[in-house]
Amino acid sequence: MAEERRIEDLTLLVTGGAGFIGSNFIHYMLDHYPRCKIINLDKLTYAGNLDNLKDVEKDPRYEFIQGDIRDRELVRNIFKRVQGVVHFAAETHVDRSILDAGEFVLTDVYGTFVLLEALKNSDIKLFIHVSTDEVYGSRDKGYFKEDDPLCPSSPYAASKVGADRMAYAYWVTYGLPIIILRPSNNFGPYQYPEKFIPLFVTNALEGKNLPLYGKGTNVRDWLYVEDNCRAIELVMRRGKVGEAYNVGANNEVQNITIAERIVDLLEKHKSLIKFVPDRLGHDKRYAVDCRKIHALGWKPEKEFDKALASTVRWYQENTDWWQKIKEKSKEFKSFYEEYYRDRK
Ligand code: NAD
Ligand code: DAU
């Protein structure tokens, strides 16, 4: 194995740090690396939320810049001040990409291109590109390896492939220090309540229906967000430049099982679960082979049932956090109806 990189004293740019995984990652880094510094560049789209970072906003090691990754001048200037980049910023919700893919192309593909161009003209030593396991598409059996063909199904996943391959091309063509991560479905605190687990937990707490797509038999591999942050940390230390790493927890669960566990944990009635028309092009199953990152020394630590229970508890104990989001966002209220209106 190549010599470990020292990341203790890095000044790091985190893009999309006000979102779900980004804010968890910033907390993780500030907790574990007393000498690191973090600049968080986030546009604060509907998914960005500074409440996620309230406890660190006065930390002298942390700086927030509201801005767009597509702003070339801004990005170029920030790149002069950092030694590493962890790139999370993206449009991330599959259902939204089905309604309108435009922002996905502009942010996920073009935004990544702007960052890569700035990287080309900088002294930055490490650029971690956060991709997704959705780039491979769906499969009924077996596991995708990092060098399998990419066959995305949703406009979101296709835009992530564009970004993933653009990052790879900048390594091949210019030798830039880029590493790609492809994590599976994350869950945990601070996840925007349009995604499956926080939507179902918060709806159940509000006594609302839990809209389960199709037959509820689709399978996802659930990864606790802190385990994903540890994977990013490890890849920053030991990952090989130019490589992609799958990150999964081998927690394959059908959606219906998760819905039932959520109502059980909240002591609600199962009748809250409502089967609704399926998501268009709904991927049946995601599953990734993680031997490559295991060989670097990473394994998920959180046991799924315990992590789900603690996640449910977090949403129970932080009602202000999600109620504010649900109240603020008019589009949130109409999103589901709009999605199905034309298909009934
Ligand atoms: P999120 O939607 O919660 O957060 C995205 C963040 O990016 C928000 O804070 C938003 O304001 C910011 N952003 C969006 N467009 C921007 C722009 N143009 N400039 C600057 N900031 C912008 O997303 P997440 O779930 O935390 O996902 C983070 C990354 O991880 C994404 O790249 C996503 O594709 C990837 N990923 C997510 C999961 C998951 O399960 N959540 C799994 C695998 C990979
Ligand atoms: O696999 C990684 C990906 O996981 C990330 O790249 C994406 O950013 C992230 O959004 C997530 O994509 P999914 O489509 O798998 O996540 P979502 O939470 O939207 O849905 C999870 C499963 O639950 C999926 O099979 C669809 C289903 N679902 C979702 C919602 C929102 C429902 O049955 N009902 C719902 O209301």
Short mmCIF file of C-alpha atoms and ligand atoms in Angstrom, two decimals:
data_model
loop_
_atom_site.label_atom_id
_atom_site.label_comp_id
_atom_site.label_asym_id
_atom_site.label_seq_id
_atom_site.Cartn_x
_atom_site.Cartn_y
_atom_site.Cartn_z
CA MET A 1 0.00 0.00 0.00
CA ALA A 2 1.23 3.50 -0.86
CA GLU A 3 2.22 5.82 1.96
CA GLU A 4 -0.74 7.27 3.85
CA ARG A 5 -1.67 10.87 3.15
CA ARG A 6 -1.68 13.15 6.16
CA ILE A 7 -5.02 14.88 6.42
CA GLU A 8 -4.71 16.26 9.96
CA ASP A 9 -3.73 19.78 8.95
CA LEU A 10 -5.63 20.14 5.71
CA THR A 11 -7.74 23.09 4.75
CA LEU A 12 -10.56 21.38 2.95
CA LEU A 13 -13.24 22.66 0.62
CA VAL A 14 -16.52 20.82 1.11
CA THR A 15 -19.07 21.53 -1.64
CA GLY A 16 -22.72 21.02 -0.70
CA GLY A 17 -21.80 20.98 2.98
CA ALA A 18 -25.21 22.28 4.05
CA GLY A 19 -26.92 19.16 2.71
CA PHE A 20 -27.41 15.81 4.39
CA ILE A 21 -24.13 13.93 3.89
CA GLY A 22 -22.03 17.09 3.59
CA SER A 23 -23.13 18.43 6.97
CA ASN A 24 -22.58 15.05 8.63
CA PHE A 25 -19.13 14.95 7.04
CA ILE A 26 -18.26 18.45 8.30
CA HIS A 27 -19.30 17.43 11.83
CA TYR A 28 -17.26 14.26 11.52
CA MET A 29 -14.11 16.05 10.37
CA LEU A 30 -14.30 18.83 12.98
CA ASP A 31 -14.90 16.22 15.72
CA HIS A 32 -12.01 13.97 14.67
CA TYR A 33 -9.43 16.42 13.34
CA PRO A 34 -8.79 19.29 15.76
CA ARG A 35 -6.34 21.00 13.37
CA CYS A 36 -8.28 20.73 10.13
CA LYS A 37 -10.05 23.71 8.56
CA ILE A 38 -13.18 23.53 6.48
CA ILE A 39 -14.64 25.87 3.91
CA ASN A 40 -18.21 24.95 3.05
CA LEU A 41 -19.35 26.20 -0.37
CA ASP A 42 -23.09 25.74 -0.72
CA LYS A 43 -25.68 27.47 -2.84
CA LEU A 44 -28.41 26.77 -0.30
CA THR A 45 -30.91 25.28 -2.71
CA TYR A 46 -34.11 23.90 -1.21
CA ALA A 47 -31.98 21.01 0.13
CA GLY A 48 -29.30 23.14 1.78
CA ASN A 49 -29.93 24.01 5.41
CA LEU A 50 -27.65 25.96 7.72
CA ASP A 51 -29.58 24.60 10.71
CA ASN A 52 -27.60 21.40 10.06
CA LEU A 53 -24.44 23.27 11.08
CA LYS A 54 -25.67 25.60 13.83
CA ASP A 55 -23.38 24.04 16.43
CA VAL A 56 -20.24 24.71 14.37
CA GLU A 57 -21.04 28.07 12.81
CA LYS A 58 -18.84 29.92 15.33
CA ASP A 59 -16.03 27.38 15.23
CA PRO A 60 -12.92 29.25 14.01
CA ARG A 61 -11.98 26.20 11.92
CA TYR A 62 -15.18 26.48 9.89
CA GLU A 63 -16.18 29.01 7.23
CA PHE A 64 -19.37 29.13 5.19
CA ILE A 65 -19.53 30.65 1.73
CA GLN A 66 -22.89 30.86 0.04
CA GLY A 67 -22.27 30.34 -3.64
CA ASP A 68 -22.69 28.19 -6.68
CA ILE A 69 -20.16 25.57 -7.78
CA ARG A 70 -20.84 26.83 -11.31
CA ASP A 71 -19.37 30.25 -10.46
CA ARG A 72 -15.92 29.90 -12.07
CA GLU A 73 -14.39 33.00 -10.50
CA LEU A 74 -15.57 32.14 -7.01
CA VAL A 75 -14.41 28.53 -7.32
CA ARG A 76 -11.00 29.58 -8.68
CA ASN A 77 -10.48 31.90 -5.72
CA ILE A 78 -11.51 29.34 -3.13
CA PHE A 79 -9.23 26.74 -4.73
CA LYS A 80 -6.26 29.02 -3.96
CA ARG A 81 -7.02 28.65 -0.25
CA VAL A 82 -7.43 24.87 0.12
CA GLN A 83 -5.35 21.72 -0.26
CA GLY A 84 -8.19 19.26 -0.68
CA VAL A 85 -11.77 19.12 -1.98
CA VAL A 86 -14.64 16.81 -1.09
CA HIS A 87 -17.34 17.38 -3.68
CA PHE A 88 -20.89 16.58 -2.55
CA ALA A 89 -22.88 19.41 -4.16
CA ALA A 90 -25.56 18.06 -6.47
CA GLU A 91 -29.24 17.82 -7.17
CA THR A 92 -29.97 14.48 -5.55
CA HIS A 93 -33.63 13.46 -5.55
CA VAL A 94 -34.62 10.91 -8.20
CA ASP A 95 -38.31 11.90 -8.25
CA ARG A 96 -37.43 15.53 -8.91
CA SER A 97 -35.16 14.48 -11.78
CA ILE A 98 -38.13 12.60 -13.28
CA LEU A 99 -40.22 15.78 -13.16
CA ASP A 100 -37.48 18.06 -14.49
CA ALA A 101 -33.89 17.02 -15.19
CA GLY A 102 -32.55 20.44 -16.18
CA GLU A 103 -31.02 21.45 -12.85
CA PHE A 104 -29.47 17.99 -12.56
CA VAL A 105 -27.52 18.41 -15.76
CA LEU A 106 -26.55 21.96 -14.87
CA THR A 107 -25.40 21.23 -11.32
CA ASP A 108 -24.26 17.63 -11.33
CA VAL A 109 -22.56 17.58 -14.73
CA TYR A 110 -21.70 21.19 -15.55
CA GLY A 111 -21.02 22.13 -11.91
CA THR A 112 -18.57 19.24 -11.59
CA PHE A 113 -16.90 20.33 -14.82
CA VAL A 114 -16.36 23.84 -13.40
CA LEU A 115 -14.69 22.36 -10.30
CA LEU A 116 -12.50 20.09 -12.41
CA GLU A 117 -11.40 22.99 -14.61
CA ALA A 118 -10.41 24.94 -11.49
CA LEU A 119 -8.59 21.86 -10.21
CA LYS A 120 -6.55 21.76 -13.41
CA ASN A 121 -5.19 25.21 -12.65
CA SER A 122 -4.54 24.73 -8.94
CA ASP A 123 -2.08 23.14 -6.52
CA ILE A 124 -4.75 21.06 -4.83
CA LYS A 125 -3.44 17.65 -3.81
CA LEU A 126 -6.68 15.67 -3.53
CA PHE A 127 -10.16 15.87 -5.00
CA ILE A 128 -12.75 13.39 -3.73
CA HIS A 129 -15.70 13.12 -6.08
CA VAL A 130 -18.81 11.75 -4.38
CA SER A 131 -20.64 9.73 -7.00
CA THR A 132 -23.32 7.11 -6.25
CA ASP A 133 -24.06 3.40 -6.59
CA GLU A 134 -26.95 4.40 -8.89
CA VAL A 135 -24.48 4.91 -11.74
CA TYR A 136 -24.50 1.15 -12.40
CA GLY A 137 -28.26 0.89 -12.73
CA SER A 138 -30.33 -1.95 -11.34
CA ARG A 139 -29.66 -5.68 -11.07
CA ASP A 140 -31.69 -8.56 -9.67
CA LYS A 141 -28.79 -10.70 -8.48
CA GLY A 142 -25.09 -10.28 -7.84
CA TYR A 143 -23.04 -7.17 -7.16
CA PHE A 144 -21.56 -4.42 -9.30
CA LYS A 145 -17.80 -4.05 -9.28
CA GLU A 146 -16.08 -0.74 -9.88
CA ASP A 147 -15.05 -1.59 -13.43
CA ASP A 148 -18.51 -2.78 -14.53
CA PRO A 149 -20.26 -0.75 -17.24
CA LEU A 150 -22.35 2.16 -16.02
CA CYS A 151 -26.00 1.92 -17.05
CA PRO A 152 -28.02 4.56 -15.19
CA SER A 153 -31.82 4.51 -15.28
CA SER A 154 -33.02 7.85 -13.91
CA PRO A 155 -32.12 11.33 -15.15
CA TYR A 156 -30.50 11.87 -11.73
CA ALA A 157 -28.32 8.77 -12.08
CA ALA A 158 -27.44 9.70 -15.67
CA SER A 159 -26.30 13.15 -14.55
CA LYS A 160 -24.19 11.50 -11.84
CA VAL A 161 -22.62 9.28 -14.50
CA GLY A 162 -21.75 12.41 -16.47
CA ALA A 163 -20.00 13.84 -13.42
CA ASP A 164 -18.36 10.55 -12.45
CA ARG A 165 -16.92 10.00 -15.93
CA MET A 166 -15.89 13.63 -16.28
CA ALA A 167 -13.91 13.28 -13.03
CA TYR A 168 -12.33 10.10 -14.37
CA ALA A 169 -11.50 11.78 -17.70
CA TYR A 170 -9.70 14.61 -15.88
CA TRP A 171 -7.55 12.04 -14.10
CA VAL A 172 -6.76 10.15 -17.31
CA THR A 173 -6.20 13.25 -19.44
CA TYR A 174 -4.51 15.66 -17.04
CA GLY A 175 -3.34 13.33 -14.25
CA LEU A 176 -5.32 15.27 -11.67
CA PRO A 177 -5.47 13.81 -8.14
CA ILE A 178 -9.05 12.56 -8.26
CA ILE A 179 -10.67 9.68 -6.37
CA ILE A 180 -14.29 8.64 -6.93
CA LEU A 181 -16.60 7.18 -4.28
CA ARG A 182 -19.85 5.39 -5.09
CA PRO A 183 -21.85 5.06 -1.88
CA SER A 184 -25.17 3.27 -1.48
CA ASN A 185 -28.31 4.76 0.13
CA ASN A 186 -27.33 6.79 3.17
CA PHE A 187 -29.61 7.39 6.13
CA GLY A 188 -29.26 9.25 9.40
CA PRO A 189 -29.78 12.71 10.91
CA TYR A 190 -30.29 15.84 8.78
CA GLN A 191 -31.63 14.04 5.71
CA TYR A 192 -34.10 16.20 3.82
CA PRO A 193 -37.58 14.80 4.46
CA GLU A 194 -38.42 14.06 0.85
CA LYS A 195 -36.17 10.99 0.89
CA PHE A 196 -37.69 7.65 1.81
CA ILE A 197 -36.70 7.14 5.46
CA PRO A 198 -37.12 10.72 6.76
CA LEU A 199 -40.31 11.16 4.72
CA PHE A 200 -41.85 8.04 6.20
CA VAL A 201 -40.71 8.82 9.75
CA THR A 202 -41.94 12.42 9.69
CA ASN A 203 -45.21 11.56 7.93
CA ALA A 204 -45.86 8.85 10.51
CA LEU A 205 -45.15 11.33 13.31
CA GLU A 206 -47.66 13.68 11.70
CA GLY A 207 -50.21 10.87 11.30
CA LYS A 208 -50.00 11.14 7.50
CA ASN A 209 -49.90 8.32 4.97
CA LEU A 210 -46.63 6.67 3.97
CA PRO A 211 -46.67 6.51 0.14
CA LEU A 212 -44.98 3.23 -0.76
CA TYR A 213 -44.16 2.98 -4.46
CA GLY A 214 -45.30 -0.05 -6.43
CA LYS A 215 -45.36 -3.26 -4.40
CA GLY A 216 -42.75 -2.02 -1.95
CA THR A 217 -40.41 -4.82 -2.96
CA ASN A 218 -37.57 -2.67 -4.32
CA VAL A 219 -34.31 -3.21 -2.51
CA ARG A 220 -31.73 -0.70 -1.38
CA ASP A 221 -28.49 -1.25 0.54
CA TRP A 222 -28.73 1.07 3.54
CA LEU A 223 -25.56 2.71 4.78
CA TYR A 224 -25.49 4.76 7.98
CA VAL A 225 -24.20 8.22 7.12
CA GLU A 226 -21.42 8.19 9.72
CA ASP A 227 -20.06 4.99 8.20
CA ASN A 228 -20.02 6.75 4.83
CA CYS A 229 -18.11 9.68 6.39
CA ARG A 230 -15.55 7.19 7.74
CA ALA A 231 -15.24 5.72 4.26
CA ILE A 232 -14.53 9.14 2.78
CA GLU A 233 -11.97 9.79 5.52
CA LEU A 234 -10.22 6.49 4.81
CA VAL A 235 -10.14 7.04 1.07
CA MET A 236 -8.65 10.48 1.67
CA ARG A 237 -5.88 8.76 3.60
CA ARG A 238 -5.31 5.57 1.65
CA GLY A 239 -7.29 5.72 -1.60
CA LYS A 240 -5.43 5.43 -4.88
CA VAL A 241 -5.70 8.38 -7.21
CA GLY A 242 -7.62 7.60 -10.41
CA GLU A 243 -9.62 4.82 -8.75
CA ALA A 244 -13.31 4.46 -7.94
CA TYR A 245 -14.47 2.81 -4.70
CA ASN A 246 -17.89 1.35 -3.99
CA VAL A 247 -19.20 1.97 -0.49
CA GLY A 248 -22.03 -0.25 0.69
CA ALA A 249 -23.08 -1.82 3.98
CA ASN A 250 -24.50 -5.10 2.72
CA ASN A 251 -27.80 -4.15 4.36
CA GLU A 252 -30.19 -5.08 1.58
CA VAL A 253 -33.73 -4.45 2.70
CA GLN A 254 -37.03 -4.22 0.82
CA ASN A 255 -38.82 -0.89 1.16
CA ILE A 256 -41.91 -2.53 2.66
CA THR A 257 -39.79 -3.97 5.48
CA ILE A 258 -38.39 -0.55 6.31
CA ALA A 259 -41.86 1.02 6.21
CA GLU A 260 -43.13 -1.63 8.64
CA ARG A 261 -40.17 -1.17 10.97
CA ILE A 262 -40.74 2.57 11.02
CA VAL A 263 -44.39 2.24 12.02
CA ASP A 264 -43.43 -0.35 14.65
CA LEU A 265 -40.69 1.85 16.10
CA LEU A 266 -43.13 4.75 16.31
CA GLU A 267 -45.93 2.53 17.64
CA LYS A 268 -48.20 3.61 14.80
CA HIS A 269 -50.69 1.53 12.86
CA LYS A 270 -49.61 -0.28 9.68
CA SER A 271 -52.67 1.13 7.88
CA LEU A 272 -50.66 4.36 7.46
CA ILE A 273 -48.69 2.55 4.73
CA LYS A 274 -50.40 3.21 1.39
CA PHE A 275 -49.36 1.53 -1.84
CA VAL A 276 -49.20 4.16 -4.58
CA PRO A 277 -48.31 4.07 -8.30
CA ASP A 278 -44.72 3.14 -8.91
CA ARG A 279 -41.90 5.60 -9.59
CA LEU A 280 -41.24 5.80 -13.34
CA GLY A 281 -38.29 3.60 -14.30
CA HIS A 282 -37.99 2.51 -10.66
CA ASP A 283 -34.73 0.62 -10.15
CA LYS A 284 -35.44 -2.75 -8.57
CA ARG A 285 -32.25 -3.25 -6.63
CA TYR A 286 -28.88 -1.62 -6.04
CA ALA A 287 -26.01 -3.76 -4.83
CA VAL A 288 -22.30 -3.08 -4.92
CA ASP A 289 -19.26 -5.24 -4.34
CA CYS A 290 -17.18 -3.48 -1.69
CA ARG A 291 -14.10 -5.67 -1.55
CA LYS A 292 -11.94 -2.88 -2.92
CA ILE A 293 -12.66 -0.47 -0.06
CA HIS A 294 -12.59 -3.33 2.47
CA ALA A 295 -9.03 -4.01 1.32
CA LEU A 296 -8.14 -0.42 2.22
CA GLY A 297 -9.33 -1.10 5.77
CA TRP A 298 -12.93 0.19 5.86
CA LYS A 299 -15.96 -1.70 7.08
CA PRO A 300 -19.32 -0.31 8.18
CA GLU A 301 -19.61 -0.25 11.98
CA LYS A 302 -23.29 0.45 12.57
CA GLU A 303 -25.70 -2.43 12.79
CA PHE A 304 -28.75 -1.60 10.64
CA ASP A 305 -31.59 -2.13 13.15
CA LYS A 306 -29.85 -0.07 15.82
CA ALA A 307 -28.94 2.67 13.35
CA LEU A 308 -32.52 2.81 12.04
CA ALA A 309 -33.87 3.02 15.59
CA SER A 310 -31.48 5.82 16.51
CA THR A 311 -32.32 7.65 13.27
CA VAL A 312 -36.05 7.41 13.99
CA ARG A 313 -35.36 8.71 17.50
CA TRP A 314 -33.38 11.64 16.07
CA TYR A 315 -36.38 12.76 13.99
CA GLN A 316 -38.65 12.28 17.02
CA GLU A 317 -36.38 14.47 19.12
CA ASN A 318 -35.75 17.11 16.45
CA THR A 319 -39.26 17.96 15.31
CA ASP A 320 -38.37 21.68 14.97
CA TRP A 321 -35.72 20.81 12.39
CA TRP A 322 -38.03 18.98 9.98
CA GLN A 323 -41.28 20.81 10.72
CA LYS A 324 -39.60 24.06 9.69
CA ILE A 325 -38.56 22.47 6.39
CA LYS A 326 -41.97 20.98 5.68
CA GLU A 327 -43.73 24.27 6.50
CA LYS A 328 -41.29 26.42 4.56
CA SER A 329 -41.43 24.47 1.37
CA LYS A 330 -44.66 24.93 -0.55
CA GLU A 331 -43.29 22.71 -3.30
CA PHE A 332 -42.80 20.00 -0.72
CA LYS A 333 -46.53 19.89 -0.04
CA SER A 334 -47.48 19.71 -3.68
CA PHE A 335 -44.56 17.61 -4.88
CA TYR A 336 -46.15 14.23 -4.42
CA GLU A 337 -49.47 15.31 -5.92
CA GLU A 338 -47.76 16.89 -8.91
CA TYR A 339 -45.71 13.76 -9.45
CA TYR A 340 -48.79 11.56 -9.74
CA ARG A 341 -51.32 14.00 -11.15
CA ASP A 342 -50.58 13.27 -14.77
CA ARG A 343 -50.28 9.52 -14.37
CA LYS A 344 -53.55 8.62 -12.73
P1 NAD B 1 -28.54 16.83 -0.44
O1 NAD B 1 -29.56 17.01 -1.51
O2 NAD B 1 -28.99 16.63 0.96
O3 NAD B 1 -27.56 18.09 -0.42
C1 NAD B 1 -27.03 18.67 -1.59
C2 NAD B 1 -26.37 19.98 -1.20
O4 NAD B 1 -25.77 20.55 -2.36
C3 NAD B 1 -27.37 21.02 -0.66
O5 NAD B 1 -26.85 21.61 0.51
C4 NAD B 1 -27.46 22.03 -1.78
O6 NAD B 1 -27.74 23.35 -1.34
C5 NAD B 1 -26.08 21.94 -2.40
N1 NAD B 1 -26.05 22.38 -3.80
C6 NAD B 1 -26.88 21.99 -4.80
N2 NAD B 1 -26.56 22.62 -5.95
C7 NAD B 1 -25.48 23.41 -5.66
C8 NAD B 1 -24.67 24.28 -6.43
N3 NAD B 1 -24.93 24.50 -7.73
N4 NAD B 1 -23.64 24.91 -5.84
C9 NAD B 1 -23.38 24.71 -4.52
N5 NAD B 1 -24.12 23.91 -3.74
C10 NAD B 1 -25.16 23.25 -4.29
O7 NAD B 1 -27.59 15.66 -0.93
P2 NAD B 1 -26.97 14.43 -0.13
O8 NAD B 1 -27.99 13.37 0.00
O9 NAD B 1 -26.25 14.94 1.06
O10 NAD B 1 -25.91 13.91 -1.22
C11 NAD B 1 -24.61 14.48 -1.27
C12 NAD B 1 -23.85 13.84 -2.43
O11 NAD B 1 -23.77 12.43 -2.22
C13 NAD B 1 -24.49 14.02 -3.78
O12 NAD B 1 -23.48 14.22 -4.75
C14 NAD B 1 -25.23 12.71 -4.03
O13 NAD B 1 -25.36 12.44 -5.41
C15 NAD B 1 -24.29 11.74 -3.34
N6 NAD B 1 -24.92 10.52 -2.80
C16 NAD B 1 -25.98 10.59 -1.94
C17 NAD B 1 -26.49 9.42 -1.38
C18 NAD B 1 -27.65 9.45 -0.42
O14 NAD B 1 -28.16 8.38 -0.09
N7 NAD B 1 -28.08 10.58 0.07
C19 NAD B 1 -25.92 8.19 -1.73
C20 NAD B 1 -24.85 8.16 -2.63
C21 NAD B 1 -24.35 9.33 -3.14
O1 DAU B 2 -28.33 4.75 -3.97
C1 DAU B 2 -27.85 6.04 -3.70
C2 DAU B 2 -28.94 7.04 -3.99
O2 DAU B 2 -29.93 6.85 -2.99
C3 DAU B 2 -28.45 8.48 -4.00
O3 DAU B 2 -27.53 8.63 -5.05
C4 DAU B 2 -29.63 9.44 -4.16
O4 DAU B 2 -29.18 10.78 -4.07
C5 DAU B 2 -30.61 9.17 -3.06
O5 DAU B 2 -31.74 10.00 -3.22
C6 DAU B 2 -31.04 7.70 -3.05
O6 DAU B 2 -31.87 7.37 -4.20
P1 DAU B 2 -33.17 6.45 -4.05
O7 DAU B 2 -34.06 6.73 -5.16
O8 DAU B 2 -32.79 5.04 -3.79
O9 DAU B 2 -33.71 7.06 -2.64
P2 DAU B 2 -35.19 7.49 -2.17
O10 DAU B 2 -35.04 7.85 -0.73
O11 DAU B 2 -35.79 8.49 -3.06
O12 DAU B 2 -36.00 6.13 -2.31
C7 DAU B 2 -35.58 4.94 -1.66
C8 DAU B 2 -36.56 3.84 -2.06
O13 DAU B 2 -37.85 4.13 -1.49
C9 DAU B 2 -36.77 3.75 -3.56
O14 DAU B 2 -36.94 2.38 -3.92
C10 DAU B 2 -38.08 4.48 -3.80
C11 DAU B 2 -38.84 4.25 -2.51
N1 DAU B 2 -39.75 5.34 -2.11
C12 DAU B 2 -39.24 6.60 -2.03
C13 DAU B 2 -40.04 7.66 -1.68
C14 DAU B 2 -39.48 9.07 -1.60
C15 DAU B 2 -41.08 5.08 -1.82
O15 DAU B 2 -41.55 3.93 -1.87
N2 DAU B 2 -41.87 6.14 -1.47
C16 DAU B 2 -41.41 7.42 -1.40
O16 DAU B 2 -42.21 8.33 -1.09
#
